[in-house]
């Protein structure tokens, strides 16, 4: 088991920059989710860590050793491919045992370790089967088996649940996390699905256009998004943005939305006047008739335990997650109140979150 | 495409009538193409007079005379001399004596047939091996000027090979490759390798790189990954390519006539020479041709599935 550290990693294909100066560290035994939309450079990053692609610049360290230009076969890393890449001409047993064969492990030990791995993944009953007839979930498990049988330094997984149907994906999310809890292998897990990332990862790196926008725990990413992009990408429905024009002074504890003062966490920096956005998660909105922030109900979506109500305000449409008890008429005027401590302020031009003090919350309602 | 109606038929599924007509056409075509084969086989077991009788005889007494004449050389003797010989030792002996001849020795047919085997299979093996490696390289690596090189490789097939016969003849004489099996193997390999590269590149392009990458991550070198993961999946393409190469090398006539005359002569230029030995010995020619057809027939039947996939260029691959 080991630590993966990448420093200023960059990859260009011709003129196109697929991965831009990325840096992060995955600590020993940690599960990192590399999260971002399709085409943002997740696979490319993973392939560079694996040694399948050489970086244009930057360094990759495994356990402190610089492996940037080592061959893939010399890195002791396991990779689960998006489409699994199970060898079609080998049965399940031989697929799982294939990595051991390259290490010259004795036949008897290969058998023992393949069987042990298969038991762990509950596929010991299909060892003799051909891989071409397997169902999606079993193919997935065989691919995992081939990865873990060798007890590599770390695991790289490229959207391994992408091809499974929704129901089964849920099951596999739990299985994968459980497996991780048991073997504590350092893992980089690529996905475009925020739910998978949130449910499994210790840390998440959110990527966009080759840039890592934010790196942190799921809680940090969710509660304190570093950019409008992250705020918008995580959460469903995503964070609301209410636009306003203003400058900010360090230490400010309120902003004006359309003339209405809204308490926010204490601002940590000065910002020149320009277009700004107040970021509000749907669950941090309450309806209150006394609130001066008014809007008209635009639509609602009933979700059982709660409902999403869309409200048209002067600053745009805002979605609120509120209790399902109350029903709303379309066009009904409502007042909105925010949990001030949870608000975020963004600079629209750069998309960056304005530094703010999370401790400010105690002084605000 | 998802099917919108409940029947199992797709839009392109032929109707039963169309199928029947198509079947009839295929059968008719098969019969037409089989007539010459049947003719050759029947001629090989006719007696020389039967073989040239007109109208052709459908019913006749089969004889092994053609095969005997194919495998032996004979000399004419007086009936008295033949009478004085001890009793014939085999069927051929007997047939030959009835024509007032005795067997002088084995003919060159089997040695020539052997040359054909060595040269055709040798060049096929070489062309397919080299072709597979080249195709893999073109498919997986960024080869400088890859498109131009591929076009160049293909362009070697744009004129009939025989157009370069004279330079090759002179070259071979210079290098001492005339009338050698090695020379013929090299020549047929050179002709076939372009076909092999193009066919196999198509097949290898279809094998996802992930398989090799998985193997390399699992601790194998690229060469090992190629050997253990790519090759087993390319067998269909390799078999199909091998058949095409083999058929060319086996049937090739023009170069063989030009460049081989003695010890390296292949069967195609040898078979017509049988005619000359004592009249028009059509049964012997037919027998030689019939045997000549067997290896390709066997090879094709053994690999017919791969051949079918090969000529549809991977479209049938799952
Ligand atoms: N070998 C390559 N050559 C050129 N462009 C590539 C290559 N591999 C990936 N790209 C490009 O790099 C970008 C990032 O790709 P990728 O890392 O696969 O994204 P993701 O896995 O996040 O969907 C994409 O726009 C893709 O088209
Ligand atoms: Mg990808």
XYZ file of C-alpha atoms and ligand atoms in Angstrom:
711
model
C 0.000 0.000 0.000
C 1.270 3.423 -0.683
C 0.921 7.085 -1.354
C 0.400 8.636 -4.784
C 1.613 12.159 -5.274
C 1.290 14.072 -8.496
C 2.925 17.440 -8.937
C 2.086 19.953 -11.675
C 1.084 17.153 -13.981
C 0.267 18.355 -17.460
C -0.694 16.590 -20.663
C -1.005 18.054 -24.118
C -2.240 16.281 -27.223
C -0.819 18.498 -29.944
C -2.137 21.946 -29.095
C -4.927 20.638 -26.948
C -4.316 20.694 -23.212
C -6.105 17.699 -21.729
C -4.720 18.045 -18.202
C -3.420 21.310 -16.851
C -0.867 21.513 -14.031
C -2.658 19.229 -11.637
C -1.338 18.472 -8.199
C -2.740 16.295 -5.459
C -1.710 13.633 -3.011
C -3.577 10.459 -2.259
C -2.476 9.271 1.122
C -1.857 5.664 2.005
C -5.139 3.797 2.172
C -7.154 6.757 0.982
C -9.960 6.624 -1.568
C -9.839 9.565 -3.952
C -12.614 10.225 -6.427
C -11.612 12.156 -9.525
C -14.900 13.743 -10.449
C -15.784 15.755 -13.513
C -17.828 15.812 -16.699
C -16.956 13.705 -19.704
C -13.906 14.964 -21.577
C -12.416 16.922 -18.688
C -9.223 14.859 -18.525
C -9.980 12.299 -15.819
C -8.981 9.264 -17.862
C -5.867 11.012 -19.116
C -4.809 11.803 -15.537
C -5.382 8.213 -14.505
C -3.495 6.859 -17.500
C -0.521 9.023 -16.649
C -0.487 7.688 -13.099
C -0.654 4.172 -14.515
C 2.136 4.785 -16.993
C -0.001 4.277 -20.096
C 0.527 7.880 -21.104
C 3.617 10.005 -20.599
C 3.008 13.449 -19.116
C 4.050 16.522 -21.070
C 5.466 17.894 -17.838
C 5.159 17.321 -14.116
C 6.046 14.495 -11.784
C 4.416 11.399 -10.392
C 5.612 9.871 -7.133
C 4.614 6.491 -5.790
C 5.613 6.048 -2.181
C 8.049 8.901 -2.620
C 9.746 7.318 -5.622
C 9.686 9.282 -8.864
C 7.980 6.970 -11.371
C 7.104 9.605 -13.967
C 8.904 7.767 -16.747
C 8.708 4.199 -15.468
C 6.985 1.594 -17.558
C 3.462 0.658 -16.595
C 4.603 -2.868 -15.795
C 7.187 -1.551 -13.338
C 4.800 0.535 -11.240
C 2.925 -2.182 -9.388
C -0.402 -0.502 -9.954
C -3.696 -2.138 -10.830
C -6.088 -0.561 -13.290
C -9.750 -1.342 -13.759
C -10.737 -0.218 -17.223
C -13.963 1.441 -18.143
C -14.999 -1.515 -20.269
C -13.142 -3.957 -18.002
C -10.877 -5.337 -20.749
C -11.341 -8.918 -19.610
C -9.315 -11.185 -21.882
C -11.970 -12.864 -24.019
C -9.859 -15.921 -24.769
C -9.388 -16.810 -21.106
C -11.887 -18.026 -18.557
C -12.575 -16.253 -15.277
C -9.884 -18.142 -13.391
C -7.191 -17.378 -15.935
C -8.240 -13.748 -16.175
C -7.846 -13.260 -12.447
C -4.633 -15.262 -12.301
C -3.025 -13.555 -15.306
C -1.219 -10.823 -13.301
C 0.263 -13.449 -10.981
C 1.546 -15.463 -13.923
C 3.718 -12.534 -14.972
C 5.325 -12.500 -11.550
C 6.258 -16.145 -11.803
C 4.082 -17.157 -8.864
C 3.895 -20.933 -8.448
C 0.833 -22.702 -9.860
C -0.474 -23.834 -6.496
C -0.186 -20.382 -5.044
C -1.907 -18.834 -8.035
C -4.775 -21.218 -7.498
C -4.970 -20.391 -3.810
C -4.863 -16.658 -4.344
C -7.344 -16.627 -7.199
C -9.733 -18.676 -5.112
C -9.290 -16.435 -2.108
C -9.901 -13.341 -4.249
C -12.915 -14.913 -5.902
C -14.368 -15.719 -2.508
C -13.874 -12.156 -1.376
C -15.801 -10.957 -4.403
C -18.311 -13.813 -4.220
C -17.507 -15.085 -7.699
C -15.896 -18.380 -6.684
C -18.746 -20.291 -8.354
C -17.989 -18.934 -11.833
C -14.220 -19.458 -11.960
C -14.507 -21.993 -14.770
C -16.811 -19.906 -16.916
C -15.881 -18.024 -20.041
C -15.892 -14.277 -19.498
C -17.870 -13.567 -22.641
C -21.075 -14.974 -21.201
C -20.942 -13.075 -17.918
C -23.470 -10.511 -16.753
C -22.314 -6.930 -16.209
C -21.971 -7.246 -12.457
C -19.916 -10.401 -12.681
C -17.660 -8.908 -15.333
C -17.170 -6.013 -12.962
C -16.191 -8.351 -10.155
C -13.795 -10.300 -12.356
C -12.122 -7.037 -13.343
C -11.833 -6.117 -9.678
C -10.509 -9.572 -8.897
C -7.798 -9.221 -11.499
C -6.865 -5.923 -9.883
C -6.730 -7.028 -6.265
C -5.270 -10.514 -6.685
C -1.804 -9.072 -7.056
C -2.058 -6.887 -3.933
C -0.659 -3.902 -5.809
C 0.504 -0.620 -4.339
C -2.642 1.107 -5.487
C -5.764 0.831 -7.583
C -6.852 3.027 -10.405
C -10.434 2.661 -11.586
C -11.857 4.378 -14.621
C -15.619 4.714 -14.311
C -15.916 1.047 -13.418
C -19.641 1.268 -12.801
C -20.414 3.277 -15.908
C -21.839 0.390 -17.882
C -23.966 -1.099 -15.118
C -27.646 -0.304 -14.803
C -28.691 2.125 -12.103
C -30.000 -0.390 -9.626
C -26.938 -2.561 -9.735
C -24.649 0.424 -9.602
C -26.015 1.247 -6.172
C -25.154 -2.241 -4.959
C -21.658 -2.037 -6.410
C -21.038 1.373 -4.832
C -21.540 -0.223 -1.438
C -19.548 -3.309 -2.351
C -16.635 -1.248 -3.579
C -16.555 0.892 -0.479
C -16.844 -2.200 1.696
C -13.995 -3.794 -0.200
C -11.957 -0.676 0.332
C -12.694 -0.715 4.045
C -11.455 -4.261 4.184
C -8.255 -4.029 2.150
C -7.443 -0.323 2.586
C -5.779 -0.007 -0.772
C -4.882 3.462 -1.967
C -7.423 4.108 -4.691
C -8.040 6.673 -7.392
C -11.543 6.309 -8.692
C -12.652 8.205 -11.775
C -16.311 9.037 -12.194
C -18.604 11.649 -13.647
C -21.300 10.732 -11.135
C -21.327 12.955 -8.055
C -23.357 10.420 -6.088
C -20.733 7.716 -6.563
C -18.007 10.132 -5.560
C -19.888 11.377 -2.510
C -20.867 7.901 -1.386
C -17.439 6.275 -1.687
C -14.625 8.743 -1.493
C -12.532 10.017 1.376
C -11.412 12.893 -0.816
C -12.772 14.276 -4.047
C -10.925 16.155 -6.746
C -13.352 18.021 -8.983
C -12.008 18.476 -12.492
C -13.146 20.743 -15.272
C -11.438 21.364 -18.624
C -8.252 19.702 -17.453
C -8.072 21.769 -14.273
C -8.615 20.484 -10.764
C -11.066 23.046 -9.445
C -11.186 21.782 -5.905
C -9.643 19.051 -3.844
C -11.088 18.125 -0.463
C -13.362 15.881 1.555
C -16.899 15.398 0.252
C -18.108 17.632 3.078
C -15.731 20.433 2.156
C -16.624 20.149 -1.491
C -20.291 20.253 -0.742
C -20.316 22.857 1.988
C -17.559 25.153 0.811
C -17.293 24.889 -2.962
C -14.224 26.677 -4.233
C -15.839 27.808 -7.458
C -19.191 28.326 -9.099
C -18.363 25.363 -11.265
C -17.980 23.016 -8.296
C -21.044 24.487 -6.603
C -23.050 23.862 -9.716
C -21.659 20.405 -10.409
C -22.284 18.992 -6.924
C -25.732 18.665 -5.421
C -29.061 17.997 -7.009
C -30.583 20.315 -7.631
C -27.340 22.279 -7.654
C -26.584 25.398 -5.683
C -28.678 28.450 -6.590
C -26.868 31.543 -7.743
C -28.490 34.902 -7.054
C -26.681 37.648 -8.922
C -25.903 41.076 -7.563
C -23.528 43.902 -8.387
C -21.199 45.107 -5.706
C -17.713 45.299 -4.285
C -16.820 43.691 -0.987
C -14.690 44.694 1.945
C -12.829 42.276 4.162
C -14.843 41.692 7.336
C -18.195 42.440 5.682
C -21.013 40.316 7.070
C -23.827 41.177 4.712
C -24.530 41.826 1.076
C -27.435 43.539 -0.670
C -29.603 41.517 -2.980
C -31.800 43.864 -4.950
C -31.760 46.318 -2.036
C -32.468 43.672 0.600
C -29.732 43.032 3.145
C -28.734 39.386 3.487
C -26.432 38.200 6.254
C -23.457 36.138 5.011
C -20.393 34.579 6.646
C -17.663 37.129 7.365
C -15.864 37.959 4.109
C -12.163 37.263 4.205
C -10.977 39.529 1.394
C -11.555 42.761 -0.470
C -13.214 42.465 -3.865
C -13.392 45.192 -6.501
C -16.920 46.086 -7.644
C -18.331 43.774 -10.256
C -20.905 41.076 -10.816
C -21.161 38.703 -7.877
C -23.350 35.749 -7.035
C -24.774 34.605 -3.753
C -24.680 30.807 -3.594
C -27.495 29.092 -1.711
C -28.057 25.365 -1.468
C -31.740 24.425 -1.924
C -31.890 22.910 1.553
C -30.665 26.146 3.131
C -33.771 28.031 2.078
C -36.863 28.370 4.281
C -40.147 29.994 3.404
C -41.054 32.834 5.683
C -43.845 35.343 5.106
C -41.905 38.026 7.001
C -38.841 37.827 4.730
C -38.341 40.818 2.415
C -36.908 38.548 -0.316
C -40.048 37.772 -2.294
C -40.793 35.569 -5.235
C -43.587 33.764 -7.046
C -43.880 29.972 -7.027
C -42.920 28.781 -10.476
C -43.236 25.043 -10.109
C -42.724 22.212 -7.660
C -41.462 18.679 -7.713
C -42.735 16.283 -5.089
C -40.089 13.865 -3.813
C -41.915 12.093 -1.006
C -39.988 13.131 2.068
C -39.568 16.641 0.732
C -40.218 18.720 -2.325
C -38.296 21.033 -4.595
C -40.077 24.329 -5.093
C -38.900 26.687 -7.804
C -39.429 30.333 -7.006
C -38.993 33.200 -9.429
C -37.255 36.095 -7.691
C -35.810 39.351 -8.904
C -32.398 37.637 -8.897
C -33.528 34.671 -10.975
C -35.194 31.311 -10.359
C -34.303 29.764 -7.020
C -34.961 26.150 -6.086
C -35.714 25.372 -2.477
C -35.880 21.984 -0.801
C -38.633 22.192 1.768
C -40.878 19.893 3.725
C -43.479 18.070 1.680
C -46.255 18.971 4.113
C -47.195 22.232 2.573
C -48.510 22.547 -0.960
C -48.036 25.607 -3.105
C -50.141 27.189 -5.766
C -48.425 28.288 -8.915
C -47.868 32.027 -8.824
C -48.283 32.199 -5.055
C -46.037 34.853 -3.497
C -43.610 33.548 -0.893
C -40.824 35.054 1.223
C -37.382 33.377 1.269
C -35.044 33.163 4.217
C -31.496 31.700 4.022
C -29.332 29.905 6.560
C -26.734 32.640 6.572
C -23.853 30.541 7.862
C -24.115 28.225 4.866
C -24.067 30.888 2.175
C -21.245 31.377 -0.261
C -20.313 34.383 -2.322
C -18.718 34.093 -5.760
C -17.028 36.469 -8.124
C -18.879 35.861 -11.396
C -16.016 36.921 -13.647
C -13.558 34.342 -12.327
C -16.132 31.955 -10.852
C -14.020 31.863 -7.693
C -15.511 31.633 -4.212
C -14.719 34.643 -2.033
C -12.815 33.579 1.062
C -15.029 33.713 4.078
C -14.767 32.716 7.672
C -16.822 29.662 8.521
C -16.737 30.750 12.156
C -18.828 33.756 11.327
C -21.874 31.554 11.461
C -22.364 31.832 15.207
C -22.969 35.551 14.903
C -25.607 35.256 12.240
C -29.098 33.959 12.183
C -31.082 0.256 -33.399
C -33.928 -0.674 -31.129
C -36.695 -2.591 -32.778
C -39.938 -0.746 -32.814
C -42.232 -3.556 -33.891
C -42.709 -6.859 -32.151
C -41.722 -9.202 -34.977
C -38.252 -10.633 -35.017
C -37.713 -9.331 -38.535
C -35.492 -6.355 -39.099
C -36.083 -4.072 -42.040
C -33.349 -5.788 -43.988
C -34.481 -9.324 -43.198
C -35.202 -10.993 -46.547
C -38.634 -12.453 -47.179
C -38.955 -16.235 -47.684
C -39.388 -15.804 -51.446
C -36.253 -13.722 -51.704
C -34.433 -16.310 -49.637
C -35.568 -19.111 -51.916
C -34.501 -17.254 -55.046
C -31.168 -16.413 -53.465
C -30.721 -20.051 -52.476
C -31.480 -21.209 -56.012
C -28.959 -18.771 -57.445
C -26.278 -19.887 -55.009
C -26.915 -23.545 -55.787
C -26.850 -22.865 -59.526
C -23.610 -20.959 -59.172
C -22.102 -23.727 -57.066
C -23.079 -26.302 -59.725
C -21.581 -24.226 -62.507
C -18.307 -23.774 -60.661
C -18.222 -27.421 -59.751
C -18.524 -28.696 -63.319
C -14.836 -28.134 -64.124
C -13.844 -29.788 -60.851
C -16.062 -32.770 -61.579
C -14.679 -32.880 -65.112
C -11.121 -32.947 -63.826
C -11.875 -35.664 -61.323
C -13.745 -37.817 -63.870
C -11.038 -37.356 -66.471
C -8.407 -38.466 -63.979
C -10.047 -41.882 -63.735
C -10.760 -42.339 -67.435
C -8.597 -44.214 -69.864
C -6.802 -41.999 -72.424
C -9.182 -42.927 -75.280
C -12.241 -42.288 -73.072
C -10.861 -38.934 -72.039
C -10.884 -37.594 -75.578
C -13.976 -39.328 -76.924
C -16.735 -37.135 -78.314
C -19.396 -36.725 -77.100
C -17.806 -36.971 -73.631
C -18.524 -40.202 -71.819
C -20.488 -39.920 -68.605
C -20.541 -43.663 -68.106
C -17.193 -45.393 -68.453
C -14.984 -47.975 -66.768
C -12.808 -46.194 -64.207
C -9.106 -46.894 -64.342
C -6.043 -45.825 -62.396
C -4.041 -45.404 -65.570
C -3.969 -41.604 -65.270
C -2.565 -41.781 -61.740
C -0.051 -44.466 -62.777
C 1.138 -42.337 -65.648
C 1.310 -39.327 -63.351
C 3.529 -40.983 -60.808
C 5.831 -42.886 -63.155
C 8.014 -42.567 -66.189
C 7.692 -45.405 -68.649
C 9.580 -46.806 -71.601
C 8.093 -48.614 -74.582
C 9.194 -52.254 -75.019
C 8.490 -55.072 -77.411
C 5.715 -57.485 -76.389
C 8.302 -60.291 -76.360
C 10.438 -58.506 -73.807
C 7.386 -57.796 -71.638
C 6.391 -61.486 -71.866
C 9.797 -62.439 -70.580
C 9.454 -60.353 -67.424
C 8.373 -61.831 -64.122
C 4.761 -61.347 -63.074
C 3.699 -57.690 -62.508
C 4.109 -56.455 -58.933
C 1.171 -54.045 -58.810
C -1.773 -52.479 -60.549
C 0.313 -49.830 -62.248
C 2.779 -52.422 -63.468
C -0.049 -54.352 -64.980
C -1.691 -51.344 -66.652
C 1.620 -50.137 -68.042
C 2.450 -53.533 -69.531
C -0.942 -53.751 -71.172
C 0.122 -50.622 -73.102
C 3.375 -52.325 -74.141
C 5.435 -50.277 -71.720
C 7.390 -50.835 -68.534
C 7.869 -48.506 -65.549
C 11.284 -46.890 -65.703
C 11.038 -45.015 -62.413
C 9.061 -42.482 -60.399
C 8.062 -39.256 -62.090
C 8.909 -35.787 -60.777
C 5.346 -35.159 -59.623
C 5.846 -35.703 -55.876
C 9.092 -33.707 -55.691
C 7.366 -30.822 -57.532
C 4.348 -31.126 -55.278
C 6.695 -31.041 -52.301
C 8.332 -27.889 -53.671
C 4.901 -26.323 -53.919
C 4.135 -27.234 -50.317
C 7.420 -25.845 -49.008
C 7.260 -22.661 -51.050
C 3.571 -21.906 -50.568
C 3.437 -22.654 -46.850
C 6.842 -21.092 -46.224
C 5.964 -17.846 -47.954
C 2.530 -17.786 -46.326
C 4.093 -18.201 -42.913
C 6.592 -15.440 -43.578
C 4.083 -13.046 -45.121
C 1.603 -13.524 -42.293
C 4.258 -13.198 -39.581
C 5.776 -10.071 -41.054
C 2.340 -8.732 -41.909
C 1.090 -9.226 -38.362
C 4.042 -7.394 -36.857
C 3.821 -4.558 -39.360
C 0.063 -4.281 -38.958
C 0.442 -4.163 -35.195
C 3.009 -1.415 -35.501
C 0.840 0.630 -37.845
C -2.177 0.065 -35.661
C -0.640 0.904 -32.302
C 2.273 3.253 -32.725
C 2.548 6.669 -34.177
C 4.615 5.691 -37.220
C 5.983 8.715 -39.078
C 4.310 9.013 -42.482
C 2.142 6.016 -41.651
C -0.473 6.825 -44.266
C 2.119 7.236 -47.001
C 3.840 4.030 -46.030
C 0.589 2.134 -46.040
C -0.242 3.541 -49.431
C 3.176 2.584 -50.684
C 2.706 -0.947 -49.392
C -0.636 -1.154 -51.134
C 0.716 0.344 -54.334
C 3.001 -2.651 -54.792
C -0.177 -4.507 -55.695
C -1.430 -1.969 -58.191
C 0.248 -3.585 -61.157
C 0.297 -7.266 -61.924
C 3.414 -8.724 -60.272
C 4.460 -10.226 -63.579
C 5.044 -6.709 -64.927
C 8.307 -6.719 -63.008
C 9.208 -10.221 -64.141
C 12.231 -9.266 -66.189
C 13.996 -7.168 -63.548
C 13.291 -9.892 -61.028
C 14.575 -12.543 -63.417
C 17.821 -10.644 -63.893
C 18.114 -9.880 -60.218
C 17.554 -13.500 -59.252
C 20.119 -14.716 -61.753
C 22.617 -12.244 -60.316
C 22.010 -13.306 -56.739
C 21.843 -17.013 -57.487
C 18.238 -17.189 -56.387
C 16.969 -18.614 -59.673
C 15.459 -22.029 -59.298
C 15.792 -22.072 -55.516
C 13.030 -22.612 -52.990
C 14.385 -19.683 -50.970
C 14.058 -17.384 -53.967
C 10.480 -18.382 -54.570
C 9.604 -18.055 -50.883
C 11.063 -14.550 -50.802
C 9.240 -13.582 -53.965
C 5.829 -14.810 -52.875
C 6.356 -13.301 -49.427
C 7.092 -9.939 -50.975
C 3.955 -10.104 -53.072
C 1.745 -11.299 -50.240
C 3.012 -9.141 -47.434
C 1.171 -6.056 -48.668
C -2.116 -7.908 -48.662
C -1.290 -9.288 -45.231
C -0.476 -5.884 -43.753
C -3.698 -4.351 -44.978
C -5.963 -7.202 -44.001
C -4.394 -7.652 -40.601
C -4.306 -3.963 -39.786
C -8.072 -3.969 -40.089
C -8.335 -6.857 -37.682
C -5.856 -5.506 -35.168
C -7.448 -2.059 -35.234
C -10.570 -3.744 -33.973
C -8.883 -5.228 -30.927
C -9.168 -2.595 -28.203
C -5.831 -1.336 -26.897
C -7.134 -1.789 -23.369
C -6.319 -5.486 -23.541
C -2.624 -4.869 -24.058
C -2.643 -2.010 -21.618
C -4.251 -4.227 -19.020
C -1.576 -6.851 -19.643
C 1.223 -4.301 -19.425
C -0.143 -2.968 -16.145
C -0.367 -6.557 -14.979
C 3.387 -6.799 -15.346
C 3.942 -7.950 -18.927
C 6.190 -6.315 -21.489
C 4.643 -5.071 -24.700
C 5.998 -8.056 -26.576
C 4.524 -10.460 -24.040
C 1.235 -8.590 -24.148
C 1.261 -8.835 -27.935
C 1.969 -12.540 -27.789
C -0.441 -13.480 -25.013
C -3.299 -11.072 -25.514
C -3.313 -9.592 -29.013
C -2.355 -12.651 -31.052
C -4.999 -14.966 -29.580
C -7.626 -12.414 -30.454
C -6.271 -11.894 -33.936
C -6.454 -15.573 -34.899
C -9.508 -15.052 -37.079
C -7.768 -12.387 -39.102
C -4.545 -14.330 -39.246
C -6.303 -17.436 -40.519
C -8.206 -15.518 -43.166
C -5.072 -13.741 -44.290
C -3.164 -17.012 -44.392
C -5.724 -18.543 -46.736
C -5.527 -15.644 -49.141
C -1.736 -15.735 -49.133
C -1.641 -19.494 -49.511
C -4.038 -19.519 -52.442
C -1.928 -16.963 -54.265
C 1.364 -18.734 -53.609
C -0.069 -22.157 -54.369
C -1.608 -21.202 -57.688
C 1.053 -18.815 -58.925
C 2.159 -19.810 -62.405
C 3.914 -17.033 -64.293
C 6.840 -16.455 -61.935
C 7.140 -20.153 -61.336
C 7.552 -20.829 -65.052
C 10.052 -18.040 -65.406
C 12.178 -18.622 -62.333
C 11.993 -22.369 -61.691
C 12.828 -25.102 -64.109
C 14.624 -27.758 -62.180
C 15.014 -28.653 -58.555
C 12.824 -25.833 -57.220
C 10.067 -26.171 -59.789
C 6.588 -26.013 -58.310
C 3.608 -28.076 -59.390
C 1.840 -25.481 -61.580
C 4.581 -25.322 -64.232
C 5.213 -29.058 -63.938
C 1.676 -30.305 -64.565
C 1.424 -29.104 -68.177
C 4.689 -30.871 -69.019
C 2.991 -34.214 -68.356
C 1.079 -33.816 -71.631
C 4.217 -34.059 -73.663
C 5.173 -37.514 -72.484
C 3.713 -39.783 -75.138
C 0.668 -38.249 -76.742
C -2.055 -36.286 -75.067
C -2.161 -37.873 -71.657
C -5.178 -35.999 -70.322
C -5.962 -38.482 -67.508
C -2.465 -38.005 -66.076
C -2.803 -34.203 -66.274
C -6.216 -34.397 -64.651
C -4.861 -36.666 -61.915
C -2.037 -34.225 -61.214
C -4.506 -31.340 -61.071
C -6.918 -33.214 -58.815
C -4.190 -33.957 -56.275
C -2.943 -30.411 -56.591
C -6.347 -29.106 -55.528
C -6.449 -31.117 -52.301
C -4.267 -29.018 -49.957
C -6.131 -25.777 -50.667
C -9.413 -27.591 -50.360
C -8.482 -29.017 -46.969
C -7.016 -25.742 -45.732
C -10.080 -23.814 -46.820
C -12.533 -26.245 -45.305
C -10.647 -26.308 -42.007
C -10.577 -22.519 -41.818
C -13.831 -21.738 -43.595
C -15.368 -19.848 -40.671
C -12.378 -17.560 -40.427
C -12.336 -17.154 -44.182
C -15.944 -16.007 -44.158
C -15.209 -13.478 -41.439
C -12.077 -12.442 -43.237
C -13.808 -11.538 -46.452
C -16.460 -9.585 -44.578
C -13.579 -7.676 -42.938
C -14.542 -8.184 -39.364
C -18.147 -7.150 -39.828
C -19.282 -10.432 -38.322
C -17.105 -10.166 -35.251
C -19.104 -10.136 -32.072
N -4.782 10.156 -27.361
C -5.433 11.333 -27.447
N -5.212 12.163 -28.484
C -5.857 13.349 -28.571
N -6.756 13.790 -27.689
C -7.035 13.003 -26.634
C -6.394 11.733 -26.466
N -6.872 11.167 -25.329
C -7.770 12.054 -24.828
N -7.857 13.148 -25.607
C -8.705 14.314 -25.354
O -8.433 14.788 -24.064
C -9.629 15.180 -23.420
C -9.748 14.489 -22.093
O -9.999 13.130 -22.335
P -10.241 12.111 -21.171
O -9.108 12.176 -20.232
O -10.518 10.804 -21.797
O -11.557 12.690 -20.500
P -12.532 12.006 -19.452
O -11.982 10.703 -19.041
O -12.605 13.000 -18.325
O -13.849 11.897 -20.128
C -10.765 14.880 -24.361
O -11.165 16.089 -24.975
C -10.176 13.945 -25.362
O -10.741 14.136 -26.619
Mg -12.858 8.822 -19.391
